[in-house]
GROMACS .gro file of C-alpha atoms in nm:
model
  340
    1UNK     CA    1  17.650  -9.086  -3.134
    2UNK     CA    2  17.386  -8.824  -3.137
    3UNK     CA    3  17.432  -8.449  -3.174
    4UNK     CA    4  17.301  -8.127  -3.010
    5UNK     CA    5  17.084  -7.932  -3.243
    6UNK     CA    6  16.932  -7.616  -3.186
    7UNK     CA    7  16.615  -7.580  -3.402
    8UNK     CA    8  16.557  -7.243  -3.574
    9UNK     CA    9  16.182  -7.263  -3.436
   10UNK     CA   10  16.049  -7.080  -3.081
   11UNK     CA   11  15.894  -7.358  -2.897
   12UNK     CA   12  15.579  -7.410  -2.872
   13UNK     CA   13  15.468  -7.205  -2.503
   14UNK     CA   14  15.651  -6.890  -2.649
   15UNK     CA   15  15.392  -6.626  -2.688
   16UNK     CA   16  15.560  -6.378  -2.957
   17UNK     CA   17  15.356  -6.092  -2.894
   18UNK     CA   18  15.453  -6.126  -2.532
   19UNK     CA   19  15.722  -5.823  -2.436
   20UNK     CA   20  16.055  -6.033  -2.268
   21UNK     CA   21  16.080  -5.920  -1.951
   22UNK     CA   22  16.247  -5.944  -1.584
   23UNK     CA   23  16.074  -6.083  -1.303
   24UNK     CA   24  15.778  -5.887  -1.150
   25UNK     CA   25  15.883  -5.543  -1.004
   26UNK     CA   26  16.206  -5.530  -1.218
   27UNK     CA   27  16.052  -5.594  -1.504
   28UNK     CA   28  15.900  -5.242  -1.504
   29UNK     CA   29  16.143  -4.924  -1.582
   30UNK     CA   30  16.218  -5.140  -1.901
   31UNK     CA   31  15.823  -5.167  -1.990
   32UNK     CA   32  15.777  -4.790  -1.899
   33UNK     CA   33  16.055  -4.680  -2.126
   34UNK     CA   34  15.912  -4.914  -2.380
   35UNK     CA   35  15.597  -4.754  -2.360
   36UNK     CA   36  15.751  -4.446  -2.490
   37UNK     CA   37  15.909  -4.609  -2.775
   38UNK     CA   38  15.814  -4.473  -3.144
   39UNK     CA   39  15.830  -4.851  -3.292
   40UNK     CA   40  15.425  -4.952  -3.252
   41UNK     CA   41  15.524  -5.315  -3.184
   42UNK     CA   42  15.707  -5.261  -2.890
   43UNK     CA   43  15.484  -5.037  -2.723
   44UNK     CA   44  15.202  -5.325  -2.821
   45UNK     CA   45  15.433  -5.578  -2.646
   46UNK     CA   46  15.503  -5.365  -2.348
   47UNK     CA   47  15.102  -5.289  -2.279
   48UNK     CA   48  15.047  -5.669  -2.306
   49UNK     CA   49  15.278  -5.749  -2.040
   50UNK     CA   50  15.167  -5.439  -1.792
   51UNK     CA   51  14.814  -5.579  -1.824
   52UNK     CA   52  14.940  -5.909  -1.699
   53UNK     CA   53  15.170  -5.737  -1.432
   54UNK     CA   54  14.904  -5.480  -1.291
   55UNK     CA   55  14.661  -5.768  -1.148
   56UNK     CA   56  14.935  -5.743  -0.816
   57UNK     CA   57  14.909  -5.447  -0.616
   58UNK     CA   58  15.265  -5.404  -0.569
   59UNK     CA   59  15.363  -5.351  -0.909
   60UNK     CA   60  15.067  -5.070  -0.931
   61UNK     CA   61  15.261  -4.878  -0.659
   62UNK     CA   62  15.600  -4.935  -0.832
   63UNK     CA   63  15.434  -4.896  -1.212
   64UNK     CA   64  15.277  -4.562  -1.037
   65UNK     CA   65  15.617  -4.465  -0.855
   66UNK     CA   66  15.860  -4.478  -1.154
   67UNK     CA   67  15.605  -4.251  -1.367
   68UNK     CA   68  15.401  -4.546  -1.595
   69UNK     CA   69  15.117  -4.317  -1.561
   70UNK     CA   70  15.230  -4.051  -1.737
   71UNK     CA   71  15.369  -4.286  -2.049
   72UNK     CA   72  14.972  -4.449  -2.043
   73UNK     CA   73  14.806  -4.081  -2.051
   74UNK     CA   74  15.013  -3.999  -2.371
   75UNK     CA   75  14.941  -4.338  -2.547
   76UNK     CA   76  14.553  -4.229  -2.470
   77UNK     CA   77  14.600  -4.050  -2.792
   78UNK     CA   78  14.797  -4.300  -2.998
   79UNK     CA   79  14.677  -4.355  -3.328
   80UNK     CA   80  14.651  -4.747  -3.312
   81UNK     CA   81  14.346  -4.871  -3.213
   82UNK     CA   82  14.511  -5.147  -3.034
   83UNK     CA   83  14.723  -4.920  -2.808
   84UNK     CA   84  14.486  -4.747  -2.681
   85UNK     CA   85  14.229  -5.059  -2.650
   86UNK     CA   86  14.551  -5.195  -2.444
   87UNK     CA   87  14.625  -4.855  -2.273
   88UNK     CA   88  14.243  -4.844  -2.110
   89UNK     CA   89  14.284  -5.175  -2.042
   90UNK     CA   90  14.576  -5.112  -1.817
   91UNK     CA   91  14.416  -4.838  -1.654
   92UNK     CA   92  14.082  -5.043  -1.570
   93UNK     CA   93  14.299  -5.309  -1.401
   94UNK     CA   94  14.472  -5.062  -1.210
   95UNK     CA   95  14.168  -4.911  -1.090
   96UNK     CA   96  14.026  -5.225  -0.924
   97UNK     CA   97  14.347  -5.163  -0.648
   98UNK     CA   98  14.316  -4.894  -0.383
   99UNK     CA   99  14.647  -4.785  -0.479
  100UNK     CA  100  14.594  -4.760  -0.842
  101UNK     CA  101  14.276  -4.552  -0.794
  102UNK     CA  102  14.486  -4.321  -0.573
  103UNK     CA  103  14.736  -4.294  -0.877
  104UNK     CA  104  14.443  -4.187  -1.071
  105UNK     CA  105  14.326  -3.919  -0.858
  106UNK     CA  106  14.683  -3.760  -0.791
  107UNK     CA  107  14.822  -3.775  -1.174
  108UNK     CA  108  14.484  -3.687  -1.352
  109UNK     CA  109  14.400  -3.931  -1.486
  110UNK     CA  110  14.051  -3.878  -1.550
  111UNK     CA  111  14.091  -3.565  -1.748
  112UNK     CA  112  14.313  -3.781  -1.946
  113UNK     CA  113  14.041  -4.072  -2.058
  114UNK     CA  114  13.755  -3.817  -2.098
  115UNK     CA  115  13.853  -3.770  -2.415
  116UNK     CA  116  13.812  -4.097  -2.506
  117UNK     CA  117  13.442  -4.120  -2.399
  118UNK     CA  118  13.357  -4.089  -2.776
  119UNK     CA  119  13.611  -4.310  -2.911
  120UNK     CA  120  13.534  -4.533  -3.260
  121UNK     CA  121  13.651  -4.827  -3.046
  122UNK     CA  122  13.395  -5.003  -2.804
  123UNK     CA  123  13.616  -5.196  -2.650
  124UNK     CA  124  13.778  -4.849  -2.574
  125UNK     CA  125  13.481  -4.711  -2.453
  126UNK     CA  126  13.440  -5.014  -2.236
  127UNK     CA  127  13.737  -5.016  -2.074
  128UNK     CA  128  13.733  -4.629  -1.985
  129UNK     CA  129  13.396  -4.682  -1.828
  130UNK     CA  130  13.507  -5.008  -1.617
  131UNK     CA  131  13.801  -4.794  -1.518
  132UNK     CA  132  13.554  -4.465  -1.425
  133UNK     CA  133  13.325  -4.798  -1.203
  134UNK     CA  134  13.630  -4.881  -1.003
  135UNK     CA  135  13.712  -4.527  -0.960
  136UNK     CA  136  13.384  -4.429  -0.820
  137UNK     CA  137  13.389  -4.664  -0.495
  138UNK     CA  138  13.614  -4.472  -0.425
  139UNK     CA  139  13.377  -4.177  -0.214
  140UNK     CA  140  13.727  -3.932  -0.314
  141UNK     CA  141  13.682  -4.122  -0.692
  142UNK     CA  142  13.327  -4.036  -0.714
  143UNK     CA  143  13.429  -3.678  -0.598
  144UNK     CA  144  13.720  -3.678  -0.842
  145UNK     CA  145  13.460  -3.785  -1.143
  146UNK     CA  146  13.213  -3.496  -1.034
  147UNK     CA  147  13.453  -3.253  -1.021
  148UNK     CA  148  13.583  -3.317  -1.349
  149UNK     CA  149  13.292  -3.176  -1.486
  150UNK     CA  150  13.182  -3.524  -1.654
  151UNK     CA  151  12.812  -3.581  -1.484
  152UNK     CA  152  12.658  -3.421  -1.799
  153UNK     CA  153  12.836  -3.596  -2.064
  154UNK     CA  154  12.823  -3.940  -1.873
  155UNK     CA  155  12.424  -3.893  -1.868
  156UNK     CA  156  12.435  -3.773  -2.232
  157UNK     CA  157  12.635  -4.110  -2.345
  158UNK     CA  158  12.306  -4.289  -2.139
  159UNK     CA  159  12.117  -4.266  -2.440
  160UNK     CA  160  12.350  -4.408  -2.688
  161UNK     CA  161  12.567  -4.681  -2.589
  162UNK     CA  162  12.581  -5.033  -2.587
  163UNK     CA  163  12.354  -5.183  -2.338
  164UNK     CA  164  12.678  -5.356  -2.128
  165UNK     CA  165  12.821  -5.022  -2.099
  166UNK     CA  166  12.504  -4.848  -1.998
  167UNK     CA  167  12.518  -5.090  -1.694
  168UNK     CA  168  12.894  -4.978  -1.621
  169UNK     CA  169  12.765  -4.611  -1.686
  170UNK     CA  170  12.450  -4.659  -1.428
  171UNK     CA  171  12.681  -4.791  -1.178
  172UNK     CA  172  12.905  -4.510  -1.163
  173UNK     CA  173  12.663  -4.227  -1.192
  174UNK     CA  174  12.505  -4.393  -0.925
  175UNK     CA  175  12.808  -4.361  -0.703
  176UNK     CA  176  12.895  -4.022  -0.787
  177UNK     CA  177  12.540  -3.900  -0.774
  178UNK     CA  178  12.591  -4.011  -0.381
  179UNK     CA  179  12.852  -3.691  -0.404
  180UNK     CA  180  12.661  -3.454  -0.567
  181UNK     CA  181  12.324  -3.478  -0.771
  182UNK     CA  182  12.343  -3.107  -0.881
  183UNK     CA  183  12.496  -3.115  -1.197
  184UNK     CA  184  12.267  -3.433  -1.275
  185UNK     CA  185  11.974  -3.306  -1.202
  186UNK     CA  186  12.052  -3.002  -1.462
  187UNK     CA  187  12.124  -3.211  -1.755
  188UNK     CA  188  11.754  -3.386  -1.717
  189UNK     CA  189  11.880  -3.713  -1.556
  190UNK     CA  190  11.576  -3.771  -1.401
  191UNK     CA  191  11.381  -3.843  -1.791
  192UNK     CA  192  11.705  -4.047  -1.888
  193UNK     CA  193  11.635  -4.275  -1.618
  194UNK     CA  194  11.277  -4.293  -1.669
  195UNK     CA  195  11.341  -4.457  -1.984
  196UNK     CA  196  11.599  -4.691  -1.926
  197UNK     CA  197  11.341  -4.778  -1.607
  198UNK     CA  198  11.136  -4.932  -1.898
  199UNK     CA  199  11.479  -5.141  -2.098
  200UNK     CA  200  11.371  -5.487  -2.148
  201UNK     CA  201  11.715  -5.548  -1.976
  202UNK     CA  202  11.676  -5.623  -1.610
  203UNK     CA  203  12.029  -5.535  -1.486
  204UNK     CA  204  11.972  -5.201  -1.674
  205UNK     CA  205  11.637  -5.143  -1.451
  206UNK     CA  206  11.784  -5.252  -1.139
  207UNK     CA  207  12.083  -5.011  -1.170
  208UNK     CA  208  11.853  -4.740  -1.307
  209UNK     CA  209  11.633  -4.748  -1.004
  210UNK     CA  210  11.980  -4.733  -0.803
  211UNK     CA  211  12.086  -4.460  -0.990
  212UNK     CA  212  11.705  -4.301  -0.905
  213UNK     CA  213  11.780  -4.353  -0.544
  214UNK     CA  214  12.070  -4.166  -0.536
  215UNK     CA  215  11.963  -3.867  -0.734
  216UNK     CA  216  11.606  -3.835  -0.485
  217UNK     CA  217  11.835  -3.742  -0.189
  218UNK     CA  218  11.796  -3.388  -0.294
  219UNK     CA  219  11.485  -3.221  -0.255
  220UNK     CA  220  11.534  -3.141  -0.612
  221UNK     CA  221  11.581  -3.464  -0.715
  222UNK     CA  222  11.257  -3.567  -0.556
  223UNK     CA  223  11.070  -3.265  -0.704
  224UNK     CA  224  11.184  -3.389  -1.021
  225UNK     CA  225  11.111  -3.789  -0.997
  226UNK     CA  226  10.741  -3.637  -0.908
  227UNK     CA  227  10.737  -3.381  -1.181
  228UNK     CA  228  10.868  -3.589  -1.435
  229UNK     CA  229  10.585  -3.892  -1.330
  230UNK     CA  230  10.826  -4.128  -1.253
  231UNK     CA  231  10.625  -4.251  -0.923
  232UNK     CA  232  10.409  -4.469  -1.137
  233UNK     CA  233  10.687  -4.667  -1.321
  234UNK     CA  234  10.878  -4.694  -0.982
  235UNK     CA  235  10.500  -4.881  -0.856
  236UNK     CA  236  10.533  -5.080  -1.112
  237UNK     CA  237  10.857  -5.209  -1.104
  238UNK     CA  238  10.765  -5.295  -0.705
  239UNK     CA  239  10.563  -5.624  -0.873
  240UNK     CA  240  10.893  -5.670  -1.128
  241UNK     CA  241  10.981  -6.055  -1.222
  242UNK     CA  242  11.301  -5.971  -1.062
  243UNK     CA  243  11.342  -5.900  -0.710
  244UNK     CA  244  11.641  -5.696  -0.707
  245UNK     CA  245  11.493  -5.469  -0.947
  246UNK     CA  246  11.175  -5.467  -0.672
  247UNK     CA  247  11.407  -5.392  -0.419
  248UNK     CA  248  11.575  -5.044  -0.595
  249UNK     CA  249  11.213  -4.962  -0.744
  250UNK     CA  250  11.132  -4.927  -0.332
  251UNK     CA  251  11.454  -4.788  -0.236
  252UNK     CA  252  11.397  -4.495  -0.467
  253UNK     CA  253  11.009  -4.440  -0.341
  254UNK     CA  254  11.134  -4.457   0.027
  255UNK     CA  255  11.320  -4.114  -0.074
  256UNK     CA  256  11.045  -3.962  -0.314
  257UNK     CA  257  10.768  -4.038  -0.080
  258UNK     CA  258  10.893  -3.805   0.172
  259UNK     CA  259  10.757  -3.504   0.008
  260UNK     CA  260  10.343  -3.481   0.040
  261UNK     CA  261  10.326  -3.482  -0.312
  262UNK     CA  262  10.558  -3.815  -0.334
  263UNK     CA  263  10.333  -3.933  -0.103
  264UNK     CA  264   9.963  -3.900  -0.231
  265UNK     CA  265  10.135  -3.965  -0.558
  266UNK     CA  266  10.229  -4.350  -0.441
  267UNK     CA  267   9.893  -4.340  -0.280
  268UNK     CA  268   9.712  -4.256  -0.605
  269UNK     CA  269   9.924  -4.521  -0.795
  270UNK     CA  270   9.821  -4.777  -0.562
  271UNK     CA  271  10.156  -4.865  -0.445
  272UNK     CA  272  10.009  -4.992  -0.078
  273UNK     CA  273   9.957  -5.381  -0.194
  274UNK     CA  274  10.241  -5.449  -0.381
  275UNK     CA  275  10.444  -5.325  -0.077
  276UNK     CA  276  10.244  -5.513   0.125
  277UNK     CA  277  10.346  -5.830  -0.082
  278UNK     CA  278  10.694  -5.735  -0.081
  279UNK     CA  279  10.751  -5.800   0.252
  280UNK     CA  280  10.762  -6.178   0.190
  281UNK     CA  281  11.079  -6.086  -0.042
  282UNK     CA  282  11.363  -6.341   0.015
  283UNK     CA  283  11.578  -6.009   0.011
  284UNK     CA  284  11.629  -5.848   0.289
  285UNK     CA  285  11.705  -5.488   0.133
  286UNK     CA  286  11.357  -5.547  -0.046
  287UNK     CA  287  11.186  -5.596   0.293
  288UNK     CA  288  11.352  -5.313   0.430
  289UNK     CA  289  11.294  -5.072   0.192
  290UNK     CA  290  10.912  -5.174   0.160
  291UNK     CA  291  10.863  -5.112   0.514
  292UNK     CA  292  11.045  -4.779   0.484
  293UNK     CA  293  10.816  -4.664   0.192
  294UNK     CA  294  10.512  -4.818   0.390
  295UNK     CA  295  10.576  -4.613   0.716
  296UNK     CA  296  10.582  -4.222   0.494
  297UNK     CA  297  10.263  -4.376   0.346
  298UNK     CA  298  10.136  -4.377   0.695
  299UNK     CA  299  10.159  -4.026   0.764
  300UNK     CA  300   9.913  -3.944   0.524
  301UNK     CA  301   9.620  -4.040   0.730
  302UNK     CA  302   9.427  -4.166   0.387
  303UNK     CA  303   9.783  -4.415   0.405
  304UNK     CA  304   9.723  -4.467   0.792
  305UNK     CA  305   9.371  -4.586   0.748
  306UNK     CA  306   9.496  -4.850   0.503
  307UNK     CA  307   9.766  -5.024   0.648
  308UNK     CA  308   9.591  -5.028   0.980
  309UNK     CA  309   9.481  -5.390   0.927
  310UNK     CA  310   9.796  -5.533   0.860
  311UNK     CA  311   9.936  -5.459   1.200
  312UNK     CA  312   9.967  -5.823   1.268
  313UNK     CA  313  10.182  -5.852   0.926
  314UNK     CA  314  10.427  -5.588   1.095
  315UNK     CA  315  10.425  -5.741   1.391
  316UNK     CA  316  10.559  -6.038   1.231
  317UNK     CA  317  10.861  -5.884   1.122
  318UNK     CA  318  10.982  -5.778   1.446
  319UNK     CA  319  11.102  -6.075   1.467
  320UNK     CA  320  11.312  -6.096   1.092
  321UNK     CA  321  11.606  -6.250   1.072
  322UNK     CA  322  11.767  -5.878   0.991
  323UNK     CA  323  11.799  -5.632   1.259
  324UNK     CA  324  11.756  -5.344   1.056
  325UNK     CA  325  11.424  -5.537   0.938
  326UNK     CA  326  11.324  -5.537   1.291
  327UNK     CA  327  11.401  -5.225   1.365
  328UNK     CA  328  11.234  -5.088   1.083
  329UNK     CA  329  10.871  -5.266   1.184
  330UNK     CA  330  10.865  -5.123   1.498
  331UNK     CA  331  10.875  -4.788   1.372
  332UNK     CA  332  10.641  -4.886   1.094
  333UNK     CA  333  10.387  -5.010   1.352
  334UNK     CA  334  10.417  -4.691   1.587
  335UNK     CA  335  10.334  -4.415   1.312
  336UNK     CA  336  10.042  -4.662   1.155
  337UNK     CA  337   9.928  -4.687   1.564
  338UNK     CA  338   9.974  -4.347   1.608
  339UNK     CA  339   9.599  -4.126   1.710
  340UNK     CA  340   9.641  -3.807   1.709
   0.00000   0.00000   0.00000
């Protein structure tokens, strides 16, 4: 007859790093008190299991209701390296709900991972900057991040991280420049971005050139992109191997060319035929933005005189696929028509 045995092993699925924990929702006041514990394990296993937990919505608003984000501030300064790699993991996760970037805004959050934008960790680093991203789709986020004071140490960190975080940094300076390019503009953005306008990384041009077109909405910001000679790289990029990169080179020169200077400073560069040959991009934002930059080119009558022979090329595109394409060639075609 056999026996019942009960081995002295955990079987094989059981995850021992894994906190033990009640279902969803209920499962929470027990992690959050466990995040305050002093034993380093158990606040290990408890930010393991939150990171699972905080991919649902609804356990954001409870996790943010019963106070979680206070207990995740305070492990921002924990001494182990994996708590607060776990801890900024948390918080990035949260941030990609609506909810959780709410939390962030009304419990300070972003003072609280500032501190950490110098951390030894990159994975820490990494995290706090895919958590600032989320934030800062947020137009209130964006707001929140400028407000904070952080545009001129975010542009600062430009120049010396990792090139993957660079791309999370140019994403959400690109947002919050949107807000407010003031504080940008004084801690000589407009050079930073110059350079990383010339990175042998393509996702680092495209989202520099983003970044450009958010900090030329100022008429300082222009200014600067002219004073700084930036027009030239900008032309450039407009013959790129990559087309979303040709696309933001354009968007930015449709808001620097507005200026006279901007202007005759395209013209000078050339920047007239690669436009032209832009607007056979398969992307429509490239073939908008081309015709946008090609149309302030034609109020310089030198840019007038030019473009008057492709009139046919214009007429074309009133009949694009994309509205806004459409739209955007028949104004084109009445300022290069226009006689005075």
């Amino acid at each position: 007859m056999a026996h019942a045995q009960i081995s002295k092993y955990l079987p094989p699925d059981i995850n021992p790093t894994q906190a033990a924990i009640a279902y969803g929702c209920r499962a929470l006041p027990k992690l959050n008190k466990e995040l305050q514990s002093e034993d380093l394990l158990t606040r290990q296993k408890a930010l393991v299991a939150l990171c699972d937990l905080m991919h649902d919505s609804e356990h954001v608003y409870t996790a943010i209701r019963i106070g979680c984000l206070e207990s995740l501030k305070a492990l921002l300064k924990d001494t182990s390296d994996l708590v607060r790699i776990k801890t900024t993991e948390v918080l990035y996760i949260m941030a990609t709900h609506n909810v959780g970037r709410d939390g962030f805004l009304e419990h300070d959050v972003i003072h609280a991972l500032s501190f950490l934008l110098s951390d030894p960790q990159s994975a820490c680093r990494e995290n706090l900057h895919l958590a600032f991203k989320h934030l800062a789709q947020l137009p209130a986020g964006a707001k929140g991040i400028v407000n904070s004071s952080l545009i001129p140490s975010l542009v600062w960190k430009l120049q010396r991280e990792e090139e993957g975080i660079q791309e999370l940094l140019l994403d959400t300076l690109a947002a919050c420049l949107m807000e407010d390019a003031s504080e940008a503009l004084a801690s000589r953005a407009v050079p930073f971005l110059k350079e990383k306008l010339l990175s042998a990384n393509s996702n680092i041009r495209s989202k520099a050139a983003q970044a450009l077109i958010a900090v030329s909405i100022p008429l300082e910001g222009k200014n600067q992109v002219w004073q700084h000679d930036v027009i030239p790289i900008l032309v450039h990029l407009l013959k790129d191997k990559e087309e979303e990169v040709q696309a933001n080179a354009a968007g930015a020169l449709m808001y620097v060319t507005v200026t006279t200077k901007g202007k005759y400073a395209a013209l000078d560069t050339e920047a007239i035929r690669p436009l032209l040959e832009l607007l056979h991009s398969s992307l429509s934002k490239a073939r908008l933005n081309a015709i946008k930059v090609l149309t302030m080119l034609a109020e310089a009558p030198e840019g007038r005189k030019l473009l008057q022979s492709h009139v046919p090329t214009f007429r074309a595109l009133e009949e694009d696929t994309s509205a806004a394409v459409q739209r955007a060639a028949q104004i084109a075609l009445q300022v290069i028509e226009w006689k005075p």
